[in-house]
Short mmCIF file of C-alpha atoms in Angstrom, two decimals:
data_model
loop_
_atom_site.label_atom_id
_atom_site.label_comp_id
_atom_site.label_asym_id
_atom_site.label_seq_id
_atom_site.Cartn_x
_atom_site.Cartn_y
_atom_site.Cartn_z
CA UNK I 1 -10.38 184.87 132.00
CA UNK I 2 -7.14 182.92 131.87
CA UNK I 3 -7.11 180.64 129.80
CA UNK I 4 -4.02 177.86 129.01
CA UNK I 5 -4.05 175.24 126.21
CA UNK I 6 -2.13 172.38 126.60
CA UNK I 7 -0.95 171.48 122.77
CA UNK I 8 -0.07 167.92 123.04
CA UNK I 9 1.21 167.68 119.31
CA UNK I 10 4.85 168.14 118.37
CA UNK I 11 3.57 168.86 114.82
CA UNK I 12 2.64 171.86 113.08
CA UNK I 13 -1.01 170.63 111.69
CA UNK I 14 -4.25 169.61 112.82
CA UNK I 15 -4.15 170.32 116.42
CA UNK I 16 -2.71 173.65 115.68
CA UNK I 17 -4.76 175.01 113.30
CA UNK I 18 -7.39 173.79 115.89
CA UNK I 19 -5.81 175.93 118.75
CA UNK I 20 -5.27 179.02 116.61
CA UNK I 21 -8.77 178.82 115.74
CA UNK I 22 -10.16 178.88 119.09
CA UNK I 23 -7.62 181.51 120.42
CA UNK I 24 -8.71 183.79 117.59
CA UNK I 25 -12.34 182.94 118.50
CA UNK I 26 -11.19 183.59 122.48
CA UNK I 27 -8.56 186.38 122.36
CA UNK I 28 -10.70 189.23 122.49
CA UNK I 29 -11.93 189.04 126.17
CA UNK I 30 -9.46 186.25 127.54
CA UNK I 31 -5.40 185.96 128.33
CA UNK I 32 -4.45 182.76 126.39
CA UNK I 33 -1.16 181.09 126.74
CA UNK I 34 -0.37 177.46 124.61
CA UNK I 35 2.43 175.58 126.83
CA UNK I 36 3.96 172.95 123.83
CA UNK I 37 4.08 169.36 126.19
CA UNK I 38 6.70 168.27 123.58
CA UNK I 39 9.03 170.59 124.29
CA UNK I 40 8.53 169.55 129.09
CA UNK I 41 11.22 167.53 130.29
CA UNK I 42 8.11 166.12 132.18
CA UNK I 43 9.15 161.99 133.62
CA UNK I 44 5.95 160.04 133.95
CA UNK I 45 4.03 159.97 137.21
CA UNK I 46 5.81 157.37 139.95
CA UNK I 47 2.56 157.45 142.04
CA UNK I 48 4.67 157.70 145.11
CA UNK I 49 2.22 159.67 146.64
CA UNK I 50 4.99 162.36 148.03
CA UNK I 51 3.04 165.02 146.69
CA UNK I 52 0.62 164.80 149.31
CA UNK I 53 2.21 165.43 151.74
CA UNK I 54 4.21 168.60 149.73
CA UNK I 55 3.28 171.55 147.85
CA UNK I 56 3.51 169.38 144.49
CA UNK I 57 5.40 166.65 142.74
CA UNK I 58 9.22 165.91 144.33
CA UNK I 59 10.12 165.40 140.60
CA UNK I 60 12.85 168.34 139.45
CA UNK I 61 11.92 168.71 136.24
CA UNK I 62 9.12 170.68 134.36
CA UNK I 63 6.20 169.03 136.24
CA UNK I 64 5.91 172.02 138.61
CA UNK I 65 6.36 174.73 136.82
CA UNK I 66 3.98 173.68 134.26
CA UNK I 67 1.48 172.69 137.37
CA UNK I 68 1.76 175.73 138.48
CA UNK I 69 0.47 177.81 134.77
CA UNK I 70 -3.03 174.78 135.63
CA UNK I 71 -3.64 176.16 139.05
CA UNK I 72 -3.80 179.52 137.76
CA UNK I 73 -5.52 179.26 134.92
CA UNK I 74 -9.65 179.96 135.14
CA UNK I 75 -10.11 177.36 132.16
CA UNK I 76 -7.53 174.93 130.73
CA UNK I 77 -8.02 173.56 127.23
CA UNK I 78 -5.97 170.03 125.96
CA UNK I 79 -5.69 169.82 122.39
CA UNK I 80 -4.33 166.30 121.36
CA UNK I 81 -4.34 164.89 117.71
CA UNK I 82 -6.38 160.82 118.20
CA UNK I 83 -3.34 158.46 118.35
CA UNK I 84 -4.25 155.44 118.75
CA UNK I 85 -8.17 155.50 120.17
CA UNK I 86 -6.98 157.93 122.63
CA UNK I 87 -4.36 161.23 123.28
CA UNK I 88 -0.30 161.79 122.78
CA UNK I 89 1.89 160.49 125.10
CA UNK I 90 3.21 163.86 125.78
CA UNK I 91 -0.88 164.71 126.61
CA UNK I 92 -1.15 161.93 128.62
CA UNK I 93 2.21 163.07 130.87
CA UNK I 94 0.79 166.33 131.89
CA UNK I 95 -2.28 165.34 132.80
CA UNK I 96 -1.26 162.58 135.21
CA UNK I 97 1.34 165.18 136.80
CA UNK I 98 -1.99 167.00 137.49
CA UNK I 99 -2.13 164.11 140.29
CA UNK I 100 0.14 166.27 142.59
CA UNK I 101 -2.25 169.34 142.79
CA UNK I 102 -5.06 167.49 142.21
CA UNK I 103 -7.66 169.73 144.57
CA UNK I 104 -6.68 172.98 143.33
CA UNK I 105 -7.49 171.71 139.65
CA UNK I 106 -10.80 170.43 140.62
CA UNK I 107 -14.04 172.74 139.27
CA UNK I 108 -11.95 173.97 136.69
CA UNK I 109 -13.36 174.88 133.41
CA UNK I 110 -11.82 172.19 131.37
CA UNK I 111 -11.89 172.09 127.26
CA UNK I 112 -10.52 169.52 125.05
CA UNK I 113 -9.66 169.91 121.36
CA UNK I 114 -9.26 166.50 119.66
CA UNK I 115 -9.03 166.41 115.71
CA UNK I 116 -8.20 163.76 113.82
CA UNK I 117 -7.44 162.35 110.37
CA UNK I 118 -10.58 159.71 109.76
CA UNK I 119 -14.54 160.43 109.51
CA UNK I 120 -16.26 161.67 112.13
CA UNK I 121 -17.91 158.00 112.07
CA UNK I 122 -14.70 156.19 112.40
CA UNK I 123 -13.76 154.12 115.40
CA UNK I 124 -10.82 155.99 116.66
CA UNK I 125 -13.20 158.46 118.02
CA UNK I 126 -15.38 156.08 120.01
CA UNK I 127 -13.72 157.32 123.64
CA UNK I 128 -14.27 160.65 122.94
CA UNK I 129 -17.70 160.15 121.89
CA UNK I 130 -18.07 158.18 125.41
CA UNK I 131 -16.90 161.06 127.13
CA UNK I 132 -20.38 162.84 125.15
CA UNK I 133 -22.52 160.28 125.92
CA UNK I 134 -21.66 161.07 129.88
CA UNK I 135 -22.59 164.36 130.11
CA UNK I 136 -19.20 166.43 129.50
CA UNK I 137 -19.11 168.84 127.07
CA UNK I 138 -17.30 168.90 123.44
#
């Protein structure tokens, strides 16, 4: 299986040692690539709808390319640190571009890795426990 993680952390810590753990745990039977969203020249989504009626976003920057690694992936994993009761910005920008291939994403094995710095009873977490509570698995 192909499998690409989407590390939405710029820093070395948390979310990485998270991702190296589940690639080691994953490597033996599965191709794993980690694309680094920090690192996409990726502009937010201008919901212009264009990429309906094309073969993905009109944007010329790294939204396509990076689209592209989704479609073909069997599972895609996104690992974001909790910032603010919710993901990274640079999470957040990949996942939106997802918009312009929206159908060929759908049924995908989706993972998310989401560490963070508080107790596992602290607020921060209450979306992702939401996300629990409606039937997706963590």
């Amino acid at each position: 299986m192909k499998i690409v993680i989407v590390n939405g952390s710029a820093r070395k810590g948390n979310t990485l040692a998270a991702i190296e753990a589940f690639s080691e745990g994953a490597k033996a039977n599965n191709e794993i690539e980690i694309i680094q969203a920090d690192k996409l020249n990726i502009g937010f989504c201008k919901g212009c709808g264009a990429c309906e009626c094309h073969k993905g976003c009109v944007d010329k920057d790294d939204t396509n390319p990076t689209i592209d690694k989704l479609v073909a992936a069997d599972m895609i994993v996104f690992a974001t640190p909790v910032y603010w009761w919710g993901m990274t910005a640079q999470t957040k920008l990949v996942i939106d571009k997802c918009y312009c291939r929206g159908a060929q994403i759908r049924g995908k094995k989706i993972g998310v890795l989401v560490p963070g710095g508080s107790p596992v009873d602290a607020t921060q977490y209450e979306l992702v426990k939401e996300l629990k509570d409606l039937g997706c698995s963590l």
